[in-house]
GROMACS .gro file of C-alpha atoms in nm:
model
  278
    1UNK     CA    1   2.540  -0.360   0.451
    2UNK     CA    2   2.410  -0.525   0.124
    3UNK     CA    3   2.111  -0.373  -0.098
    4UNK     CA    4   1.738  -0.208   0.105
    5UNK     CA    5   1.427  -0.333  -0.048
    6UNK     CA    6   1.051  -0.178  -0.061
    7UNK     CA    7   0.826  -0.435  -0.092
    8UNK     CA    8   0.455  -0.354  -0.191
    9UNK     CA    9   0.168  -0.553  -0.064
   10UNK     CA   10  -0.088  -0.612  -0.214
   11UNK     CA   11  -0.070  -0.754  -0.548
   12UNK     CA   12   0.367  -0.779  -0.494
   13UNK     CA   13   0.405  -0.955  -0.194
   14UNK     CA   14   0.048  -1.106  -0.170
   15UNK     CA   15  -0.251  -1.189  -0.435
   16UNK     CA   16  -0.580  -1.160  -0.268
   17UNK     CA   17  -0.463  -1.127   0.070
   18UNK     CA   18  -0.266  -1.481   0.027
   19UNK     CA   19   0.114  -1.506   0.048
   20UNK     CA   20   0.335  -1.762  -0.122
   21UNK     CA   21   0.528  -1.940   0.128
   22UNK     CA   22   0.814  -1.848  -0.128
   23UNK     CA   23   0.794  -1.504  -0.068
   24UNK     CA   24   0.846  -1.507   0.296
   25UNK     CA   25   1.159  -1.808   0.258
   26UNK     CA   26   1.315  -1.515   0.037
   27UNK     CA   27   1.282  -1.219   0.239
   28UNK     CA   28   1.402  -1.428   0.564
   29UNK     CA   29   1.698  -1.506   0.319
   30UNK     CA   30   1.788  -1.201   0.217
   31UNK     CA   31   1.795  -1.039   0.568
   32UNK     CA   32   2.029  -1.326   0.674
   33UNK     CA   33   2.193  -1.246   0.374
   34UNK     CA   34   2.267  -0.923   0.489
   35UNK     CA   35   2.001  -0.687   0.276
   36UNK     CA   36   1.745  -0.488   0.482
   37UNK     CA   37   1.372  -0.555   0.351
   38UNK     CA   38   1.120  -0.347   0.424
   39UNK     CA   39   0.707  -0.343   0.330
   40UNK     CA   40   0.647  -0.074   0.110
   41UNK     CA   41   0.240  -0.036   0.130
   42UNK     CA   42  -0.031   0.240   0.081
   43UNK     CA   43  -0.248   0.042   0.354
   44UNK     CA   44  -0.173   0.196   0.679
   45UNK     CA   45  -0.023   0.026   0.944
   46UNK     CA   46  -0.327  -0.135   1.119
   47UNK     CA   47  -0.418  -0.278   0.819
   48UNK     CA   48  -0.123  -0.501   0.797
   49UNK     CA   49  -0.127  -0.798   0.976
   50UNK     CA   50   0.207  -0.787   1.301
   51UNK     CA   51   0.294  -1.137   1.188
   52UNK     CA   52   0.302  -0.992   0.810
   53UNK     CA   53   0.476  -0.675   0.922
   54UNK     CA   54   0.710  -0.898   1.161
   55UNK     CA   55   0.876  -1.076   0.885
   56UNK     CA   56   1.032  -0.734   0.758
   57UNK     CA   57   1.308  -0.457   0.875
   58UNK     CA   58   1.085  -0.166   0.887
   59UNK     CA   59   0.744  -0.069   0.741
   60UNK     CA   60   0.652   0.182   0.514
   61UNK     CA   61   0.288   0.289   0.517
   62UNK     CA   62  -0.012   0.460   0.401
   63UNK     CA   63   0.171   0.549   0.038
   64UNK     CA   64   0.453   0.722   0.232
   65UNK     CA   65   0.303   0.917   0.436
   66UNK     CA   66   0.413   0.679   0.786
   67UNK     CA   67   0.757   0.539   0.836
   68UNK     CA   68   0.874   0.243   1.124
   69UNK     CA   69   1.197   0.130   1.255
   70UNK     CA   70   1.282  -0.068   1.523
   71UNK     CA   71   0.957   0.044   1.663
   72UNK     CA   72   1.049   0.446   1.603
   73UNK     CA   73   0.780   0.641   1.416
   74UNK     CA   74   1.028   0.888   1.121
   75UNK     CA   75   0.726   1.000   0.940
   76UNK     CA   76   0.371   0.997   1.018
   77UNK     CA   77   0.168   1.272   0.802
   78UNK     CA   78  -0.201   1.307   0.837
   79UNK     CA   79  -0.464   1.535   0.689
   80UNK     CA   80  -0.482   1.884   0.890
   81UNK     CA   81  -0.825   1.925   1.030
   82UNK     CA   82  -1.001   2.150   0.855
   83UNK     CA   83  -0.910   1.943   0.494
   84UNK     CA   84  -1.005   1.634   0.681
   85UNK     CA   85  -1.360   1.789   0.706
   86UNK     CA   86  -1.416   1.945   0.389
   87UNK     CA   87  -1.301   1.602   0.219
   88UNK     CA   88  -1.520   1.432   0.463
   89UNK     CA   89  -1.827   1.633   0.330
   90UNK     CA   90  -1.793   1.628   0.008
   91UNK     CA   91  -1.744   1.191  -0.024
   92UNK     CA   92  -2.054   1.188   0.187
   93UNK     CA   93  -2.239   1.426  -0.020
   94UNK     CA   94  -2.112   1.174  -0.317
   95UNK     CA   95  -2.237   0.847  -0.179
   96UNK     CA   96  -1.892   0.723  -0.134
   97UNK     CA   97  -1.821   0.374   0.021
   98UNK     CA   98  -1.468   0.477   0.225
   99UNK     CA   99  -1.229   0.408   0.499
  100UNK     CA  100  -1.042   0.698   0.662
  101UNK     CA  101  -0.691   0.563   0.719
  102UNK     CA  102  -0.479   0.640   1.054
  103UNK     CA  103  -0.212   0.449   1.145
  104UNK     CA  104  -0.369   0.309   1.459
  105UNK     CA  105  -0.702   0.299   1.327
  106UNK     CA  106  -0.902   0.221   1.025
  107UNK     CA  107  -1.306   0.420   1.039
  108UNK     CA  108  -1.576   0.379   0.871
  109UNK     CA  109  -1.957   0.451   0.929
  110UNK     CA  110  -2.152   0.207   1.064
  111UNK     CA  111  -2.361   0.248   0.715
  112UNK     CA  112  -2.080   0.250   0.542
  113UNK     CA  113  -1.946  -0.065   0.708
  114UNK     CA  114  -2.258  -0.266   0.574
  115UNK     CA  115  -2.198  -0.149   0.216
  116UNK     CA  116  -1.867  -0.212   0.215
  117UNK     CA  117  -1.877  -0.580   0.346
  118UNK     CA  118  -2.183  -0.623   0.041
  119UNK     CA  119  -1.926  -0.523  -0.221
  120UNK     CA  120  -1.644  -0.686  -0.150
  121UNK     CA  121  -1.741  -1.019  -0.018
  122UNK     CA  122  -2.114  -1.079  -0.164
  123UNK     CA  123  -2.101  -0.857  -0.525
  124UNK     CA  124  -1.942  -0.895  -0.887
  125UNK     CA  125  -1.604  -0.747  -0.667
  126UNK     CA  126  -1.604  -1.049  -0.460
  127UNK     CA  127  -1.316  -1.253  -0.635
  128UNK     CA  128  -1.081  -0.939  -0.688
  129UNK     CA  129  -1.065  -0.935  -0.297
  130UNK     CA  130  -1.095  -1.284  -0.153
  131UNK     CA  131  -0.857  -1.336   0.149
  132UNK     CA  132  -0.836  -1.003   0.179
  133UNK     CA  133  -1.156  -0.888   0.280
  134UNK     CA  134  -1.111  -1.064   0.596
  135UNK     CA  135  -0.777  -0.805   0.677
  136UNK     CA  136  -0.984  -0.472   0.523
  137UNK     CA  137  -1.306  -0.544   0.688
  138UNK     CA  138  -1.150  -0.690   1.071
  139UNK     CA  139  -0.956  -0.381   1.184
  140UNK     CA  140  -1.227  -0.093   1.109
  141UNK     CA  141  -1.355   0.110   1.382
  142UNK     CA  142  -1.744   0.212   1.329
  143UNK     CA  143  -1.743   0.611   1.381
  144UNK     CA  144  -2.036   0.822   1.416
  145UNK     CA  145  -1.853   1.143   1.358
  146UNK     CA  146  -1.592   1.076   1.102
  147UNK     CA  147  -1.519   1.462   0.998
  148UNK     CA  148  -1.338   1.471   1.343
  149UNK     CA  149  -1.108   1.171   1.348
  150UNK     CA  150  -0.762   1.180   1.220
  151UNK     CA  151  -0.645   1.023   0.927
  152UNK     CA  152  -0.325   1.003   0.666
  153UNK     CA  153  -0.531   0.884   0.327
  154UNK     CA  154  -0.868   0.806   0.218
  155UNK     CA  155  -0.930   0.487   0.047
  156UNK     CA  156  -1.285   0.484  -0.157
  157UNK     CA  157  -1.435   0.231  -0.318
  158UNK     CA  158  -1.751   0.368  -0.484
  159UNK     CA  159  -1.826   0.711  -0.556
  160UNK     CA  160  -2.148   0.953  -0.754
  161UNK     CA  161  -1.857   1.088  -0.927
  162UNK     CA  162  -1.492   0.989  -1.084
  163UNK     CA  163  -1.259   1.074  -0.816
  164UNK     CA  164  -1.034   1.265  -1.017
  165UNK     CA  165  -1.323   1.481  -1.023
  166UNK     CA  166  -1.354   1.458  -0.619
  167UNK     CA  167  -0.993   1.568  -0.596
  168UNK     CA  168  -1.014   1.799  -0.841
  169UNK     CA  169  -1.312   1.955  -0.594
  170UNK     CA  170  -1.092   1.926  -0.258
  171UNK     CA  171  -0.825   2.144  -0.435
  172UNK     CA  172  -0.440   2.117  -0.457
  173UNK     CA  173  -0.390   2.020  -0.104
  174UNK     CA  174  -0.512   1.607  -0.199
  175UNK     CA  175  -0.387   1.392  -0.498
  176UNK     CA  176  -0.586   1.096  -0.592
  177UNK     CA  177  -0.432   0.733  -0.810
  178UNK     CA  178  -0.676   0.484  -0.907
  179UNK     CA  179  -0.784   0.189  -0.721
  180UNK     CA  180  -0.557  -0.092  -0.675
  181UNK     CA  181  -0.841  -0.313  -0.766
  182UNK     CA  182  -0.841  -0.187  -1.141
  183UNK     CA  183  -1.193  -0.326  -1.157
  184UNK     CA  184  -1.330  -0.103  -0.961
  185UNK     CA  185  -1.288   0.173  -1.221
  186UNK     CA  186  -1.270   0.535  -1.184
  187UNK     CA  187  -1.529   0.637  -0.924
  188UNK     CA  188  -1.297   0.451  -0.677
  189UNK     CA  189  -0.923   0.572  -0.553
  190UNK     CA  190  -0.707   0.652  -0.292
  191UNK     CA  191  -0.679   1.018  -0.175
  192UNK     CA  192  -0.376   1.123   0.032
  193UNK     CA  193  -0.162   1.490   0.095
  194UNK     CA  194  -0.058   1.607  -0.252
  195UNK     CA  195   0.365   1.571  -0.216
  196UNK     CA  196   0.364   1.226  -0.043
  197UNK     CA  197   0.378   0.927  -0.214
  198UNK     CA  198   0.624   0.584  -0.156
  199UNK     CA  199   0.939   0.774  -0.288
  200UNK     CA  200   0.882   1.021   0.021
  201UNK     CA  201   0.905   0.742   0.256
  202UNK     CA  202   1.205   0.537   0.125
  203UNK     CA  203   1.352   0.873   0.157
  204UNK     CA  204   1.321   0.882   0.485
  205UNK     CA  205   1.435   0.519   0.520
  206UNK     CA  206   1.741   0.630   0.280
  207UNK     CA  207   1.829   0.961   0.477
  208UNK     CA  208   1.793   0.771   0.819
  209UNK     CA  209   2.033   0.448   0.722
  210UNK     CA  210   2.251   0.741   0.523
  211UNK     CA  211   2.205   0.478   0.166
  212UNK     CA  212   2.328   0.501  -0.143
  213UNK     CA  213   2.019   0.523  -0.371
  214UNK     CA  214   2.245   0.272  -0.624
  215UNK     CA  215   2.160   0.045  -0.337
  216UNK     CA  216   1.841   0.091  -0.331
  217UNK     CA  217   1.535  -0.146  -0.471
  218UNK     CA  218   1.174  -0.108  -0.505
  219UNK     CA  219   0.872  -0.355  -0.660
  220UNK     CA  220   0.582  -0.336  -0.697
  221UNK     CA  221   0.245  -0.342  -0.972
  222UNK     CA  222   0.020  -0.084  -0.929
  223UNK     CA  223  -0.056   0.310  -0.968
  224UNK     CA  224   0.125   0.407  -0.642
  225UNK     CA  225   0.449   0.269  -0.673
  226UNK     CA  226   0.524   0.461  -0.977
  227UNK     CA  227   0.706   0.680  -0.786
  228UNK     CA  228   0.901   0.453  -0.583
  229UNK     CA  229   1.029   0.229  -0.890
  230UNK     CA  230   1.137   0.514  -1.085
  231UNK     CA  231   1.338   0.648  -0.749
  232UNK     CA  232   1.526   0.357  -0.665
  233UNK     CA  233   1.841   0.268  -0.799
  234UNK     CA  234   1.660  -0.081  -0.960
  235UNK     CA  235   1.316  -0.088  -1.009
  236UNK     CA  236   1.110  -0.399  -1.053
  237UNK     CA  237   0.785  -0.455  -1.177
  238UNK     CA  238   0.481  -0.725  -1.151
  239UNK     CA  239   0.388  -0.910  -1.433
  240UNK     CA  240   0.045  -0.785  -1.558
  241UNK     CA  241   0.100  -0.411  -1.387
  242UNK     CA  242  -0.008  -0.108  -1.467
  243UNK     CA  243   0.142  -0.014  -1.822
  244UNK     CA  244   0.305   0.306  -1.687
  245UNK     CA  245   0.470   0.085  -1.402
  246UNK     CA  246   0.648  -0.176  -1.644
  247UNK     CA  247   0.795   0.107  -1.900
  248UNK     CA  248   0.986   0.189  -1.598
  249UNK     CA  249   1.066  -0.077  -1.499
  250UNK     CA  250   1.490  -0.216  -1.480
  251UNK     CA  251   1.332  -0.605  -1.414
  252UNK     CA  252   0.985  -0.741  -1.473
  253UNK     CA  253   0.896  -1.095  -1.244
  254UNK     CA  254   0.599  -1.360  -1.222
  255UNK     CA  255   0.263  -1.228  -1.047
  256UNK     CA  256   0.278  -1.354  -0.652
  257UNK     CA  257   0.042  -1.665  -0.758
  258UNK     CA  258   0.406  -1.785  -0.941
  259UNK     CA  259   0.622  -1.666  -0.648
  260UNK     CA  260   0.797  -1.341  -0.884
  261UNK     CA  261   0.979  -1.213  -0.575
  262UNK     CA  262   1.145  -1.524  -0.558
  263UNK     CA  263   1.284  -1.449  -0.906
  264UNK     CA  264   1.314  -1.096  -0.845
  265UNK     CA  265   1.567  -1.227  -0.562
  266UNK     CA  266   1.741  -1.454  -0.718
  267UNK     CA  267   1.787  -1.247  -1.013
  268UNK     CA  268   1.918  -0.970  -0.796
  269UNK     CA  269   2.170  -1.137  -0.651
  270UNK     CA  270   1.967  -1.122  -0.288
  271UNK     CA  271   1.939  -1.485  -0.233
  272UNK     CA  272   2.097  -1.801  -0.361
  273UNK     CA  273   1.932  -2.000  -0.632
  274UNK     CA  274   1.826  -2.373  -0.567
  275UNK     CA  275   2.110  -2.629  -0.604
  276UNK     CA  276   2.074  -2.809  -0.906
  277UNK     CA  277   2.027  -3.185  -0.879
  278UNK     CA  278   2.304  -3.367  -0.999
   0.00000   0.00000   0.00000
């Protein structure tokens, strides 16, 4: 077997929720090629779309925390009960706009559902989402109780307070990295178990297939795939990433808009380049 590849999502693979017909040519390449690709994500699984999850080997969601093969669930950590509650409490006590993440369901309030759908389709936030509103906002299930559903990670978009400072509250028990949508500033972010991030699920991936971690490739552009990059044997980087992201980086590519997987690919020796016209 040739090199395994964690892809991230949003912002990697797709800008805005739209995918370069590029990037799906390469990955279909490089599995005929002989390399396992896999989607590397912090949404959870039933935020991403079958036919998006259909064009890869495996999926690894909610930042690490679920892992799918061959339709077999390896990993799928959620938040035990009573720290689902407390954290529960305290972003309604903050006025937070939020999703509770599972991987077969998606909640939100019903109140929170309205104020979600006004800031990221209708307010200033509108163009950092565009297609992708469509795949946040379809999925969610309106819950009236959400302190009792189940859930691996917390994604907020608007908070009273910074959300380090939420975290900080909830104790040792939650981490928190910023937004993906870097615009959103600090009193949004994405709250999951403290100990599980993407390099916890390519582990699983990498114990499962027995890997060589030399073998082993991850890209990506934001806060929570710092982990991952510096963990794989090459680590690749988005063009306009977070700072911390491209220092590590072994390779930096083109943002998705200019197909960078493609060159990521190529580069890697996962796909062919074009022939050259004579």
């Amino acid at each position: 077997m040739g090199k395994t590849v964690f892809i991230d999502f949003d912002g990697t693979y797709a800008h805005n929720g739209v995918i370069p017909e590029g990037h799906v040519r390469a990955v279909e390449q490089a599995r005929r090629n002989g390399h396992r690709v896999l989607l590397c994500t912090g949404r959870p699984k039933i935020l991403v779309a079958p036919d998006h999850a259909a064009v890869f080997d495996g999926l690894v969601a909610a930042a690490g925390g679920y892992v799918e093969l061959d339709g077999m669930v390896l990993a799928d950590r959620r938040f035990p009960a009573d720290l689902a509650r407390r954290a529960v409490e305290l972003l309604e006590a903050n006025d937070a706009v939020y999703i509770l993440e599972g991987p077969d369901a998606a909640y939100v309030t019903s109140q929170g559902r309205d104020r979600l759908r006004r800031l990221i389709t209708q307010g200033e936030q509108a163009a950092n989402f565009g297609k992708a509103a469509d795949g946040i906002l379809g999925p969610l299930q309106i819950t009236d109780d959400p302190a009792s559903e189940t859930f691996a990670k917390i994604t907020c978009f608007q908070l009273a307070v910074p959300s380090a400072e939420l975290a900080a509250r909830l104790g040792p028990e939650v981490d928190v990295v910023p937004s993906s949508i870097g615009s959103l500033g600090e009193r949004a972010g994405e709250f999951f178990l403290a100990g599980v991030d993407k390099s916890v699920g390519i582990a699983v991936v990498e114990r499962h297939f027995g890997l060589d971690r030399a073998d082993i490739i991850a890209i990506g552009d934001g806060h929570n795939d710092l982990e991952m990059v510096a963990y794989a044997g090459t680590g690749v980087a988005i063009e306009g990433g977070v700072p911390e992201l491209l220092a590590l980086a072994d390779l930096i590519v083109p943002a998705p808009q200019h197909e960078g997987l493609v060159a990521a690919f190529e580069r890697l020796g996962l796909i062919d380049p074009p022939a050259q016209a004579a």
